[in-house]
Amino acid sequence: MVKSKNAESFLPLTHTTYYILLALIDPLHGYGIMQKVEEMSAGAVKLGPGTLYGALSKLEKQVIIVKIEELDMERKKCYQLTDLGKEIVQLEHKRLIELVSASEKYVKKIGGKGND
Amino acid sequence: MTKKAFKTFWAWQDDAEEKWLRKMSREGWGLKHYNWFIYTFEQIQPTDYVYKLDYKGNYADDLETYISLFEDSGWDHVDQFQNWHYFRTVATSTIETPDIYSDTESKVKKYEDLSNVILTVLLSIVTIFFIIVLPADFSFMKVLQIIYFVLIGLNLFTYVSLRRKVNRLKQEKL
């Protein structure tokens, strides 16, 4: 299959998508993703099942994630990042780092709450 | 004991339908089955159930995965009517009403998928109307023409209302 889109074209990600992809670095089933995202974001991002279902179908269609057959006790479908997915997470992480470091000294100038 | 109720809600009035079902469950009537405007309720201990209607817009063969995702996160699957799914969960004492969507984007997608289906239906009946129903010259065709006219009107109204709901949702944040 020809990869029609390159990883850059998916950026920037919404924070929901970014967290879902981060959760799928190791294979995980749907409910596991919800729990992991909530844990990673320290409770700030709680995914609704409708939202997660929509996101998973879309990401699967875009070949960013893939369903894998895993014979675990619950017989639930697990998802995992594809190579394209891994590349997207890395690029988005890099983009965010660059954004933060580029803006750092300017934001500091604002002063006040949150800065010394 | 069960009872049946006839009630009509438009496709974009799912919020109102959810509220009505919640009120019914508080009065001791839990939804059991829905089919073409007929609601079948069973008598239950009055419970504050929050109902949510979801439209499964993709036609992927993954109903089991879909339903288990909701059930794992605490929603009971009550019934399915075409691509609509009725879910419910017991309301908690926290102020927030639980929702199956956690961002506006995905909630909007539900109504966009639905409006696309309505649009497809609308375009097909308009095509049939102009190619077959309108030119035909039988006595009973008059009746069919009127039926088609009504159907086109209903679908057009539904489509426009759904698009307006999409635009309204996009403007306000969830």
Short mmCIF file of C-alpha atoms in Angstrom, two decimals:
data_model
loop_
_atom_site.label_atom_id
_atom_site.label_comp_id
_atom_site.label_asym_id
_atom_site.label_seq_id
_atom_site.Cartn_x
_atom_site.Cartn_y
_atom_site.Cartn_z
CA MET A 1 0.00 0.00 0.00
CA VAL A 2 1.25 3.42 -0.89
CA LYS A 3 1.41 5.81 2.00
CA SER A 4 -0.58 8.69 0.60
CA LYS A 5 0.02 11.20 3.38
CA ASN A 6 3.15 12.07 5.24
CA ALA A 7 3.25 12.44 8.99
CA GLU A 8 3.56 16.26 8.95
CA SER A 9 0.19 16.66 7.30
CA PHE A 10 -1.56 15.38 10.43
CA LEU A 11 -0.12 18.10 12.66
CA PRO A 12 -1.05 19.82 14.85
CA LEU A 13 -3.02 17.23 16.82
CA THR A 14 -5.87 18.04 19.16
CA HIS A 15 -4.95 17.32 22.75
CA THR A 16 -7.46 14.44 22.77
CA THR A 17 -5.79 12.81 19.78
CA TYR A 18 -2.30 13.39 21.18
CA TYR A 19 -3.19 11.67 24.43
CA ILE A 20 -4.88 8.75 22.66
CA LEU A 21 -1.78 8.19 20.53
CA LEU A 22 0.50 8.42 23.56
CA ALA A 23 -1.64 5.82 25.31
CA LEU A 24 -1.23 3.46 22.36
CA ILE A 25 2.54 3.22 22.36
CA ASP A 26 1.83 -0.12 24.02
CA PRO A 27 -1.20 -2.14 22.86
CA LEU A 28 -4.35 -1.27 24.74
CA HIS A 29 -8.10 -1.81 24.44
CA GLY A 30 -10.71 0.95 24.44
CA TYR A 31 -11.42 1.24 28.13
CA GLY A 32 -7.70 0.98 28.91
CA ILE A 33 -7.15 4.05 26.74
CA MET A 34 -9.73 6.03 28.73
CA GLN A 35 -8.08 5.12 32.02
CA LYS A 36 -4.56 5.79 30.78
CA VAL A 37 -5.44 9.16 29.27
CA GLU A 38 -7.10 10.23 32.50
CA GLU A 39 -4.05 9.11 34.45
CA MET A 40 -1.53 10.77 32.07
CA SER A 41 -3.39 14.06 32.12
CA ALA A 42 -3.83 13.92 35.90
CA GLY A 43 -7.61 13.82 35.50
CA ALA A 44 -7.81 16.80 33.16
CA VAL A 45 -8.89 14.79 30.09
CA LYS A 46 -11.78 12.39 30.59
CA LEU A 47 -12.76 10.75 27.33
CA GLY A 48 -16.40 9.96 26.68
CA PRO A 49 -17.02 6.62 24.96
CA GLY A 50 -18.66 8.32 21.97
CA THR A 51 -15.69 10.60 21.50
CA LEU A 52 -13.19 7.77 21.86
CA TYR A 53 -15.08 5.48 19.48
CA GLY A 54 -15.18 8.19 16.81
CA ALA A 55 -11.50 8.97 17.27
CA LEU A 56 -10.46 5.32 17.07
CA SER A 57 -12.39 4.67 13.86
CA LYS A 58 -10.94 7.78 12.28
CA LEU A 59 -7.36 7.00 13.35
CA GLU A 60 -7.72 3.43 12.14
CA LYS A 61 -8.94 4.62 8.75
CA GLN A 62 -5.95 6.96 8.54
CA VAL A 63 -3.63 4.02 9.33
CA ILE A 64 -2.26 5.89 12.34
CA ILE A 65 -3.33 3.04 14.61
CA VAL A 66 -4.09 -0.59 13.89
CA LYS A 67 -6.20 -3.27 15.56
CA ILE A 68 -4.18 -6.20 16.74
CA GLU A 69 -5.33 -9.66 17.60
CA GLU A 70 -4.53 -10.29 21.19
CA LEU A 71 -5.89 -13.25 23.06
CA ASP A 72 -6.31 -11.69 26.45
CA MET A 73 -8.87 -12.78 28.99
CA GLU A 74 -11.50 -10.25 28.02
CA ARG A 75 -11.24 -11.01 24.29
CA LYS A 76 -11.25 -7.29 23.58
CA LYS A 77 -9.74 -5.75 20.50
CA CYS A 78 -6.50 -3.94 21.19
CA TYR A 79 -5.08 -1.05 19.27
CA GLN A 80 -1.48 -0.05 18.64
CA LEU A 81 0.39 2.71 16.87
CA THR A 82 1.58 2.04 13.34
CA ASP A 83 4.95 3.32 12.14
CA LEU A 84 3.15 6.34 10.76
CA GLY A 85 1.52 6.82 14.17
CA LYS A 86 4.85 6.66 15.98
CA GLU A 87 6.28 9.22 13.59
CA ILE A 88 3.32 11.54 14.17
CA VAL A 89 3.70 11.37 17.96
CA GLN A 90 7.40 12.15 17.72
CA LEU A 91 6.84 15.05 15.33
CA GLU A 92 4.06 16.50 17.48
CA HIS A 93 6.23 16.22 20.58
CA LYS A 94 9.05 18.01 18.78
CA ARG A 95 6.64 20.69 17.55
CA LEU A 96 5.35 21.32 21.07
CA ILE A 97 8.86 21.49 22.55
CA GLU A 98 9.88 24.00 19.90
CA LEU A 99 6.77 26.04 20.49
CA VAL A 100 7.38 26.18 24.23
CA SER A 101 11.06 27.01 23.97
CA ALA A 102 10.53 29.64 21.30
CA SER A 103 7.90 31.38 23.38
CA GLU A 104 9.52 30.95 26.76
CA LYS A 105 11.47 34.19 27.12
CA TYR A 106 8.59 36.24 25.70
CA VAL A 107 6.05 34.77 28.09
CA LYS A 108 8.43 35.36 31.01
CA LYS A 109 8.40 39.07 30.15
CA ILE A 110 4.69 39.19 30.95
CA GLY A 111 5.55 38.44 34.55
CA GLY A 112 2.92 38.31 37.26
CA LYS A 113 1.11 35.17 38.30
CA GLY A 114 2.86 31.94 37.46
CA ASN A 115 6.27 33.57 36.96
CA ASP A 116 8.84 34.90 39.35
CA MET B 1 -45.66 -4.54 34.01
CA THR B 2 -45.00 -2.66 30.82
CA LYS B 3 -46.62 0.25 29.10
CA LYS B 4 -46.37 1.75 25.68
CA ALA B 5 -46.25 5.41 24.78
CA PHE B 6 -46.49 7.12 21.44
CA LYS B 7 -44.34 10.22 21.11
CA THR B 8 -42.60 11.96 18.25
CA PHE B 9 -39.27 13.71 18.38
CA TRP B 10 -37.44 15.13 15.40
CA ALA B 11 -33.98 13.76 14.68
CA TRP B 12 -32.28 16.88 16.10
CA GLN B 13 -34.39 16.84 19.26
CA ASP B 14 -32.47 13.99 20.88
CA ASP B 15 -31.67 16.23 23.87
CA ALA B 16 -35.38 16.66 24.53
CA GLU B 17 -35.95 12.95 24.09
CA GLU B 18 -33.16 12.19 26.59
CA LYS B 19 -34.74 14.54 29.12
CA TRP B 20 -38.15 12.97 28.68
CA LEU B 21 -36.74 9.45 29.17
CA ARG B 22 -34.97 10.61 32.32
CA LYS B 23 -38.23 12.03 33.66
CA MET B 24 -39.98 8.74 32.91
CA SER B 25 -37.35 6.73 34.80
CA ARG B 26 -37.70 8.99 37.82
CA GLU B 27 -41.40 8.20 37.73
CA GLY B 28 -40.65 4.49 37.68
CA TRP B 29 -40.72 3.74 33.98
CA GLY B 30 -37.51 2.46 32.41
CA LEU B 31 -37.15 2.35 28.65
CA LYS B 32 -37.03 -1.17 27.33
CA HIS B 33 -37.62 -0.88 23.63
CA TYR B 34 -38.10 1.73 20.92
CA ASN B 35 -39.56 1.25 17.47
CA TRP B 36 -41.00 3.91 15.15
CA PHE B 37 -42.33 6.41 17.71
CA ILE B 38 -43.51 3.67 20.09
CA TYR B 39 -41.70 3.56 23.43
CA THR B 40 -42.08 0.44 25.54
CA PHE B 41 -41.43 1.02 29.23
CA GLU B 42 -41.12 -1.46 32.04
CA GLN B 43 -42.02 -0.64 35.60
CA ILE B 44 -38.89 -0.13 37.71
CA GLN B 45 -37.97 1.30 41.07
CA PRO B 46 -37.90 5.04 40.40
CA THR B 47 -34.29 5.70 39.35
CA ASP B 48 -32.56 8.81 38.11
CA TYR B 49 -31.27 7.44 34.81
CA VAL B 50 -29.42 9.74 32.45
CA TYR B 51 -30.18 8.68 28.89
CA LYS B 52 -28.02 9.37 25.86
CA LEU B 53 -28.82 8.71 22.24
CA ASP B 54 -25.93 8.03 19.95
CA TYR B 55 -25.99 7.85 16.19
CA LYS B 56 -23.44 5.34 14.93
CA GLY B 57 -22.47 7.08 11.74
CA ASN B 58 -20.00 4.58 10.34
CA TYR B 59 -21.16 1.30 8.94
CA ALA B 60 -18.22 -0.73 10.18
CA ASP B 61 -19.04 -4.20 11.41
CA ASP B 62 -17.89 -3.56 14.97
CA LEU B 63 -21.07 -3.31 17.00
CA GLU B 64 -19.60 -5.47 19.77
CA THR B 65 -16.56 -3.22 20.14
CA TYR B 66 -18.77 -0.14 20.02
CA ILE B 67 -21.17 -1.34 22.71
CA SER B 68 -18.46 -2.73 24.98
CA LEU B 69 -16.70 0.64 24.96
CA PHE B 70 -19.85 2.25 26.35
CA GLU B 71 -20.55 -0.55 28.80
CA ASP B 72 -17.00 -0.49 30.15
CA SER B 73 -17.38 3.19 30.90
CA GLY B 74 -20.59 2.63 32.80
CA TRP B 75 -23.35 2.99 30.20
CA ASP B 76 -26.00 0.31 29.72
CA HIS B 77 -27.05 -0.34 26.16
CA VAL B 78 -30.84 -0.23 26.28
CA ASP B 79 -31.88 -0.66 22.68
CA GLN B 80 -31.00 -0.04 19.09
CA PHE B 81 -33.27 1.50 16.47
CA GLN B 82 -31.68 1.57 13.02
CA ASN B 83 -28.35 3.35 13.65
CA TRP B 84 -29.55 5.01 16.83
CA HIS B 85 -28.42 3.56 20.14
CA TYR B 86 -30.02 4.22 23.50
CA PHE B 87 -27.66 4.25 26.49
CA ARG B 88 -28.32 5.00 30.11
CA THR B 89 -26.44 5.34 33.35
CA VAL B 90 -27.44 6.17 36.89
CA ALA B 91 -27.01 9.88 37.60
CA THR B 92 -24.42 10.56 40.26
CA SER B 93 -24.61 13.16 42.96
CA THR B 94 -21.92 15.25 41.27
CA ILE B 95 -23.21 18.37 39.59
CA GLU B 96 -22.07 17.38 36.15
CA THR B 97 -24.38 15.31 33.97
CA PRO B 98 -22.36 12.49 32.43
CA ASP B 99 -21.99 12.63 28.67
CA ILE B 100 -20.83 10.19 26.03
CA TYR B 101 -18.99 12.98 24.23
CA SER B 102 -16.15 14.85 25.85
CA ASP B 103 -15.45 17.43 23.17
CA THR B 104 -17.49 19.52 20.76
CA GLU B 105 -15.72 18.20 17.67
CA SER B 106 -16.89 14.63 18.16
CA LYS B 107 -20.39 15.69 19.18
CA VAL B 108 -20.67 17.75 16.00
CA LYS B 109 -19.53 14.72 13.99
CA LYS B 110 -22.57 12.76 15.18
CA TYR B 111 -24.97 15.34 13.73
CA GLU B 112 -22.89 15.78 10.58
CA ASP B 113 -22.98 12.04 9.88
CA LEU B 114 -26.72 12.03 10.44
CA SER B 115 -27.31 15.06 8.23
CA ASN B 116 -25.30 13.41 5.44
CA VAL B 117 -27.55 10.36 5.60
CA ILE B 118 -30.64 12.60 5.46
CA LEU B 119 -29.15 14.48 2.50
CA THR B 120 -28.58 11.22 0.60
CA VAL B 121 -32.19 10.19 1.22
CA LEU B 122 -33.40 13.65 0.21
CA LEU B 123 -31.47 13.62 -3.06
CA SER B 124 -32.76 10.13 -3.94
CA ILE B 125 -36.41 10.98 -3.37
CA VAL B 126 -36.05 14.26 -5.26
CA THR B 127 -34.54 12.33 -8.19
CA ILE B 128 -37.29 9.69 -8.13
CA PHE B 129 -39.89 12.44 -7.85
CA PHE B 130 -38.74 14.31 -10.94
CA ILE B 131 -37.89 11.30 -13.10
CA ILE B 132 -40.68 8.86 -12.27
CA VAL B 133 -43.44 10.29 -10.10
CA LEU B 134 -44.00 13.69 -11.68
CA PRO B 135 -44.12 12.68 -15.40
CA ALA B 136 -46.28 9.58 -14.84
CA ASP B 137 -49.89 9.99 -15.82
CA PHE B 138 -52.03 7.58 -13.83
CA SER B 139 -54.92 8.57 -11.66
CA PHE B 140 -53.30 7.23 -8.45
CA MET B 141 -50.12 9.16 -9.22
CA LYS B 142 -51.70 12.27 -7.76
CA VAL B 143 -51.67 10.58 -4.35
CA LEU B 144 -48.07 9.45 -4.80
CA GLN B 145 -47.07 12.93 -5.85
CA ILE B 146 -48.53 14.35 -2.66
CA ILE B 147 -46.79 11.68 -0.56
CA TYR B 148 -43.46 12.48 -2.23
CA PHE B 149 -44.04 16.17 -1.75
CA VAL B 150 -44.53 15.63 1.98
CA LEU B 151 -41.51 13.33 2.22
CA ILE B 152 -39.28 15.86 0.47
CA GLY B 153 -40.55 18.57 2.79
CA LEU B 154 -39.91 16.50 5.93
CA ASN B 155 -36.41 15.50 4.86
CA LEU B 156 -35.51 19.02 3.82
CA PHE B 157 -36.74 20.40 7.12
CA THR B 158 -34.80 17.74 9.05
CA TYR B 159 -31.66 18.41 7.05
CA VAL B 160 -31.80 22.17 7.53
CA SER B 161 -32.51 21.80 11.26
CA LEU B 162 -29.59 19.40 11.72
CA ARG B 163 -27.20 21.74 9.92
CA ARG B 164 -28.41 24.60 12.13
CA LYS B 165 -27.74 22.46 15.17
CA VAL B 166 -24.23 21.70 13.89
CA ASN B 167 -23.52 25.40 13.44
CA ARG B 168 -24.91 26.22 16.86
CA LEU B 169 -22.76 23.53 18.51
CA LYS B 170 -19.66 24.74 16.70
CA GLN B 171 -20.20 28.22 18.10
CA GLU B 172 -20.67 27.20 21.69
CA LYS B 173 -18.11 25.19 23.60
CA LEU B 174 -18.99 21.92 25.25
#
